[in-house]
Coordinates of C-alpha atoms and ligand atoms in Angstrom, one line a residue:
M159 CA -0.1 -0.2 -0.1
S160 CA 1.2 3.2 -0.5
D161 CA 1.9 5.5 2.2
P162 CA -0.9 8.0 3.0
S163 CA 1.1 10.9 4.0
Q164 CA 1.9 11.1 0.1
W165 CA -1.4 12.9 -0.3
T166 CA 0.0 15.7 1.6
A167 CA 3.6 15.9 -0.3
E168 CA 2.3 15.0 -3.6
Q169 CA -1.4 16.1 -3.9
P170 CA -2.0 18.7 -0.8
A171 CA -5.8 19.2 -2.6
L172 CA -6.7 15.6 -2.9
A173 CA -5.1 14.8 0.8
S174 CA -7.6 17.2 2.1
L175 CA -10.8 15.1 0.7
S176 CA -9.7 12.3 2.7
S177 CA -11.5 12.9 6.1
R178 CA -12.4 9.1 7.1
I179 CA -11.1 5.7 7.5
P180 CA -13.1 3.2 6.2
N181 CA -14.9 0.7 7.8
P182 CA -13.7 -2.5 7.6
A183 CA -16.4 -4.9 6.2
P184 CA -15.5 -7.6 3.0
P185 CA -15.0 -5.5 -0.4
R186 CA -17.7 -4.1 -2.4
V187 CA -17.0 -5.7 -5.7
L188 CA -18.4 -3.6 -8.7
A189 CA -17.9 -5.2 -12.5
I190 CA -17.6 -2.0 -15.1
A191 CA -19.4 -3.6 -18.1
N192 CA -20.3 -2.8 -21.3
Q193 CA -19.1 -4.9 -24.4
K194 CA -18.5 -1.6 -26.8
G195 CA -15.6 -0.5 -26.8
G196 CA -14.7 3.5 -26.2
V197 CA -17.2 3.9 -24.0
G198 CA -15.7 4.6 -20.5
K199 CA -15.4 1.7 -19.0
T200 CA -11.8 1.8 -18.1
T201 CA -11.7 6.0 -17.7
T202 CA -14.4 4.9 -15.1
A203 CA -12.5 2.1 -13.5
I204 CA -8.9 4.6 -13.2
N205 CA -11.0 7.8 -12.2
L206 CA -13.9 6.0 -9.8
G207 CA -11.2 4.3 -8.2
T208 CA -9.1 7.7 -7.8
A209 CA -12.1 9.2 -6.5
L210 CA -13.1 6.6 -4.1
A211 CA -9.4 6.6 -2.7
A212 CA -10.0 9.9 -2.5
I213 CA -12.4 10.0 0.4
G214 CA -11.1 7.2 2.0
E215 CA -11.8 3.8 0.8
Q216 CA -9.0 1.5 0.0
V217 CA -9.5 0.6 -3.4
L218 CA -8.0 -2.2 -5.8
I219 CA -8.8 -2.6 -9.8
I220 CA -8.9 -5.7 -11.3
D221 CA -7.8 -5.1 -15.3
L222 CA -9.3 -7.8 -17.1
D223 CA -8.8 -6.0 -20.4
P224 CA -6.0 -7.8 -22.1
Q225 CA -4.9 -4.4 -23.8
G226 CA -4.0 -3.4 -20.4
N227 CA -5.5 0.3 -20.5
A228 CA -6.0 0.8 -16.6
S229 CA -2.8 -0.9 -15.9
T230 CA -0.8 1.6 -18.6
G231 CA -3.3 4.5 -17.6
L232 CA -2.3 4.1 -14.0
G233 CA 1.6 4.5 -14.8
I234 CA 2.1 0.9 -14.0
D235 CA 5.3 -0.2 -16.6
R236 CA 4.8 -3.4 -18.4
R237 CA 8.3 -4.6 -16.9
S238 CA 7.2 -4.3 -13.5
R239 CA 4.0 -6.5 -14.2
H240 CA 5.5 -9.5 -12.8
H241 CA 2.1 -11.5 -11.6
S242 CA -0.7 -10.4 -13.8
T243 CA -4.6 -11.3 -14.3
Y244 CA -3.5 -14.2 -16.5
D245 CA -1.5 -15.7 -13.7
V246 CA -4.2 -15.6 -11.4
L247 CA -6.8 -16.9 -13.7
T248 CA -4.6 -19.7 -14.6
G249 CA -4.1 -20.5 -10.8
E250 CA -0.3 -19.5 -11.2
A251 CA -0.5 -16.6 -8.4
S252 CA -2.8 -15.6 -6.1
L253 CA -4.8 -12.0 -6.3
R254 CA -2.6 -10.6 -3.4
E255 CA 0.6 -11.6 -5.5
A256 CA -0.6 -10.0 -8.7
V257 CA -1.7 -6.4 -6.5
I258 CA 0.9 -3.6 -7.2
A259 CA 0.5 -0.1 -5.0
T260 CA 0.3 2.8 -7.6
A261 CA 1.0 6.5 -7.0
V262 CA -2.1 7.3 -5.6
P263 CA -2.4 6.2 -2.2
R264 CA -5.0 3.4 -1.1
L265 CA -5.4 2.8 -4.7
S266 CA -3.9 -0.5 -5.7
I267 CA -4.4 -2.6 -9.1
A268 CA -4.1 -5.8 -10.3
P269 CA -2.4 -5.4 -13.9
S270 CA -2.9 -7.3 -17.1
T271 CA -0.9 -8.6 -19.9
L272 CA -1.8 -9.6 -23.3
D273 CA -1.6 -13.4 -22.5
L274 CA -5.1 -12.7 -21.1
S275 CA -6.3 -12.9 -24.7
G276 CA -5.4 -16.5 -25.1
L277 CA -7.1 -17.6 -21.6
E278 CA -10.3 -18.5 -22.9
L279 CA -9.0 -20.8 -25.4
E280 CA -6.9 -22.4 -22.7
V281 CA -9.5 -23.1 -19.7
S282 CA -12.7 -23.4 -22.2
Q283 CA -12.7 -27.3 -21.2
Q284 CA -12.3 -26.2 -17.5
R285 CA -15.4 -26.9 -15.2
D286 CA -15.0 -24.2 -13.1
R287 CA -13.7 -21.8 -16.2
A288 CA -16.4 -19.0 -15.2
L289 CA -15.6 -19.1 -11.5
R290 CA -12.0 -18.6 -11.8
L291 CA -11.9 -14.7 -10.6
R292 CA -14.6 -15.2 -7.9
N293 CA -12.4 -18.5 -6.6
A294 CA -9.2 -15.6 -6.4
L295 CA -11.7 -13.4 -5.1
A296 CA -12.6 -15.4 -1.9
P297 CA -9.5 -14.6 0.4
L298 CA -10.0 -10.8 -0.1
R299 CA -14.3 -11.2 0.9
S300 CA -13.1 -13.8 3.9
A301 CA -10.1 -11.7 5.4
P302 CA -10.6 -10.5 9.1
P303 CA -12.1 -6.9 8.9
S304 CA -8.8 -4.4 9.0
P305 CA -8.7 -0.7 7.7
N306 CA -5.9 -2.0 5.4
E307 CA -8.3 -4.2 3.2
F308 CA -9.6 -3.4 0.4
S309 CA -13.3 -1.7 0.6
Y310 CA -14.1 -1.3 -3.0
V311 CA -12.8 -3.9 -5.8
L312 CA -13.3 -2.6 -9.7
I313 CA -13.5 -4.8 -12.5
D314 CA -12.1 -3.3 -16.1
C315 CA -13.7 -5.4 -18.3
P316 CA -12.6 -6.6 -21.8
P317 CA -15.3 -4.8 -24.7
S318 CA -16.5 -8.2 -25.4
L319 CA -19.5 -10.5 -23.6
N320 CA -16.7 -13.3 -23.3
L321 CA -15.4 -15.7 -20.7
L322 CA -13.4 -13.0 -19.1
T323 CA -16.4 -10.6 -18.8
V324 CA -18.6 -13.2 -17.1
N325 CA -16.0 -14.3 -15.0
A326 CA -16.2 -10.5 -13.8
M327 CA -19.9 -10.7 -13.6
T328 CA -19.7 -14.2 -11.6
A329 CA -17.4 -12.4 -9.1
A330 CA -19.3 -9.4 -8.7
D331 CA -21.7 -7.9 -6.7
A332 CA -22.8 -5.5 -8.7
I333 CA -22.5 -4.0 -12.8
L334 CA -21.7 -0.8 -13.5
V335 CA -22.3 0.1 -17.0
P336 CA -21.0 3.1 -18.5
L337 CA -23.3 4.4 -21.5
Q338 CA -21.5 6.5 -24.1
C339 CA -23.7 10.0 -24.8
E340 CA -23.9 9.0 -28.3
F341 CA -26.8 8.2 -31.0
F342 CA -26.4 4.2 -30.9
A343 CA -26.1 4.8 -26.7
L344 CA -28.5 1.6 -25.9
E345 CA -27.8 -0.5 -28.6
G346 CA -26.4 -3.6 -26.8
L347 CA -27.8 -2.7 -23.6
T348 CA -30.7 -5.6 -24.1
Q349 CA -27.9 -8.3 -24.8
L350 CA -25.8 -6.9 -21.8
L351 CA -28.7 -7.3 -19.8
A352 CA -29.4 -10.5 -20.9
T353 CA -25.9 -11.7 -20.1
V354 CA -26.5 -10.4 -16.6
E355 CA -29.4 -12.4 -16.5
N356 CA -27.9 -15.4 -17.4
V357 CA -25.2 -15.1 -14.9
R358 CA -27.7 -14.2 -12.2
S359 CA -29.9 -17.4 -13.0
A360 CA -26.7 -20.0 -13.6
L361 CA -24.1 -18.6 -11.1
N362 CA -24.6 -15.7 -9.1
P363 CA -28.3 -15.0 -7.9
D364 CA -27.3 -11.9 -5.9
L365 CA -26.2 -10.0 -8.7
I366 CA -27.5 -6.5 -9.5
I367 CA -27.3 -4.0 -12.1
H368 CA -25.6 -1.0 -9.6
G369 CA -26.5 1.6 -12.5
I370 CA -26.2 3.1 -15.4
V371 CA -23.3 5.7 -15.9
L372 CA -23.3 8.5 -19.0
T373 CA -20.2 9.0 -20.3
M374 CA -18.9 11.7 -22.5
H375 CA -21.6 14.1 -22.4
D376 CA -21.5 17.1 -24.5
A377 CA -23.9 20.1 -23.1
R378 CA -23.8 22.0 -26.2
N379 CA -24.8 19.3 -28.5
N380 CA -28.3 18.8 -28.7
L381 CA -28.0 14.9 -29.6
S382 CA -26.2 14.6 -26.4
N383 CA -29.0 16.1 -24.3
Q384 CA -31.4 14.1 -26.1
V385 CA -29.6 10.6 -25.7
V386 CA -29.9 11.6 -21.5
E387 CA -33.3 12.0 -22.2
D388 CA -33.9 8.9 -24.1
V389 CA -31.8 6.6 -21.4
R390 CA -33.6 8.1 -18.6
T391 CA -37.0 7.7 -20.0
N392 CA -36.7 4.4 -21.4
S393 CA -34.0 2.2 -19.3
K394 CA -35.8 0.4 -16.7
E395 CA -31.9 0.3 -14.6
K396 CA -31.2 3.0 -12.5
V397 CA -29.4 6.0 -14.1
Y398 CA -26.7 7.9 -11.7
D399 CA -27.8 11.8 -11.1
T400 CA -23.9 12.2 -12.1
I401 CA -23.3 12.2 -16.3
I402 CA -19.5 12.7 -16.7
P403 CA -18.6 15.3 -19.6
R404 CA -16.9 14.8 -22.7
N405 CA -13.4 16.7 -21.3
V406 CA -10.0 16.9 -23.0
R407 CA -8.4 16.8 -19.6
V408 CA -10.0 13.5 -18.8
S409 CA -8.2 12.1 -22.3
E410 CA -5.4 13.6 -21.5
A411 CA -4.6 12.0 -18.3
P412 CA -3.7 8.2 -19.2
S413 CA -0.9 9.4 -21.5
Y414 CA 1.0 10.9 -18.4
G415 CA 0.1 7.7 -16.5
K416 CA -2.2 9.5 -14.1
P417 CA -5.8 9.7 -13.1
V418 CA -7.4 12.9 -14.3
L419 CA -7.7 13.7 -10.4
V420 CA -4.1 14.1 -10.4
Y421 CA -3.5 15.1 -13.6
D422 CA -5.9 18.1 -12.8
L423 CA -8.4 18.3 -9.7
K424 CA -10.3 21.0 -10.5
C425 CA -11.1 20.1 -14.1
V426 CA -14.9 19.6 -15.0
G427 CA -13.9 15.6 -15.6
S428 CA -12.7 15.2 -12.1
E429 CA -15.4 17.2 -10.5
A430 CA -17.8 14.6 -11.9
Y431 CA -16.2 11.6 -10.8
L432 CA -16.0 12.8 -7.4
R433 CA -19.7 13.3 -7.5
L434 CA -20.0 9.5 -8.9
A435 CA -17.9 8.0 -6.1
T436 CA -20.5 9.9 -3.5
E437 CA -23.4 8.8 -5.3
I438 CA -22.4 5.3 -5.5
I439 CA -21.2 5.5 -1.6
Q440 CA -24.7 7.0 -0.9
R441 CA -26.4 4.2 -3.0
E442 CA -24.3 1.3 -1.1
K443 CA -25.7 3.0 2.4
E444 CA -29.1 2.5 1.0
L445 CA -28.3 -1.1 -0.1
I446 CA -27.0 -2.0 3.3
A447 CA -29.9 -0.6 5.0
R448 CA -32.5 -2.5 2.9
M449 CA -30.2 -5.9 3.4
A450 CA -30.1 -5.0 7.7
P451 CA -31.8 -7.9 9.4
G452 CA -35.4 -6.7 10.8
H453 CA -35.2 -4.1 7.3
D454 CA -39.5 -4.4 6.3
A455 CA -38.9 -5.0 2.8
A456 CA -42.7 -4.1 2.1
A457 CA -42.3 -0.6 3.7
G458 CA -38.6 -0.1 2.2
G459 CA -38.3 -1.7 -1.0
A460 CA -37.5 -4.8 -2.5
P461 CA -34.5 -7.1 -1.3
P462 CA -31.2 -6.2 -2.5
S463 CA -31.1 -9.1 -5.1
D464 CA -34.4 -7.9 -7.3
P465 CA -33.4 -6.4 -10.4
T466 CA -36.3 -4.0 -10.0
L467 CA -34.4 -2.4 -7.0
W468 CA -33.0 0.4 -8.7
K469 CA -36.1 1.4 -11.4
S470 CA -38.0 3.6 -8.9
Q471 CA -35.2 5.4 -6.7
S472 CA -33.4 8.5 -8.0
Ligands
ADP269 N1 -15.3 12.2 -20.3 C1 -14.4 12.0 -21.3 N2 -13.9 13.1 -21.8 C2 -13.0 13.1 -23.3 N3 -12.7 11.7 -23.5 C3 -13.1 10.7 -22.7 C4 -13.5 10.5 -21.3 N4 -14.0 9.3 -21.3 C5 -13.0 8.3 -21.9 N5 -12.8 9.5 -23.0 C6 -11.5 9.1 -24.2 O1 -12.3 8.0 -25.0 C7 -11.5 6.8 -25.2 C8 -11.8 5.5 -24.8 O2 -12.4 5.5 -23.3 P1 -11.9 4.1 -22.6 O3 -12.2 4.4 -20.9 O4 -11.0 4.0 -22.9 O5 -13.1 3.2 -23.1 P2 -13.5 1.8 -22.7 O6 -12.4 1.2 -22.1 O7 -14.8 1.5 -22.4 O8 -13.1 0.8 -24.3 C9 -10.0 7.1 -24.5 O9 -9.6 7.4 -25.5 C10 -10.4 8.1 -23.4 O10 -9.7 8.8 -23.0
MG270 MG1 -11.3 -0.2 -21.5

């Protein structure tokens, strides 16, 4: 883990955001998934992860895309990826062995390498092929409570509904879906939700859709505004209030190996990811309240495994 004092040395403004010690609890595992490429999955993994770490959470990003953009975008040199998510999924390394601290305090990553693209073929005959990541996460879930344990795990999925994405959905508590504010935004969502439904019925009955985050929004563009309206009206799933704007600082940051919150904390992209992190933590609190023993589901809403849970809330 990075030394939290680095906040003060390197990022005084970010340090001031850190106001609390995370509650010791099993990590919440969110898979960031959409089979379309270029919709903001990796950008969301990096910057939501950084924002959650900035407000006091212990965050692990699992890079499950063979392209390794989350690893590169966080400044993890290929030579330092001694153990990768490929090694984890083939059983050659434990997840903890693959974890590398990033320059951002409280943010770690299990990096990926190109080998990961061959995994599907290699394990296609194995009965546990869809359970590899869930099994690898089990020691983190059962670790004794400690402020140093991870409180959030974000899985950056590849742009495909392949075995890697199914592994992520099987391992996750919830799915976070980035949707780009463009004409075909909703295209493919039905297929994504069908995959979630299949995973839920066969492998992971408690899986929920945490929410949809609209990305790369351009307020000056009528089409972008129309997409927001359409998604909010037509999507049965919960759409976060926070919309991530298209912002050049967001797209510049990865080439410096930095999250945008470190590259330019004051830009509108950073502010949006901080708001998204706050919204997600708030929703987690609501979810935990609903799961609490003695909670009257009839009075307060559906149980968390019910996918309709997110439909009516705002
Ligand atoms: N809010 C944003 N503003 C500007 N550019 C963005 C934003 N979000 C993502 N991008 C850029 O769009 C491209 C695709 O984003 P990325 O997160 O890699 O998508 P995915 O992981 O879904 O393929 C990248 O070049 C990224 O820098
Ligand atoms: Mg990506």
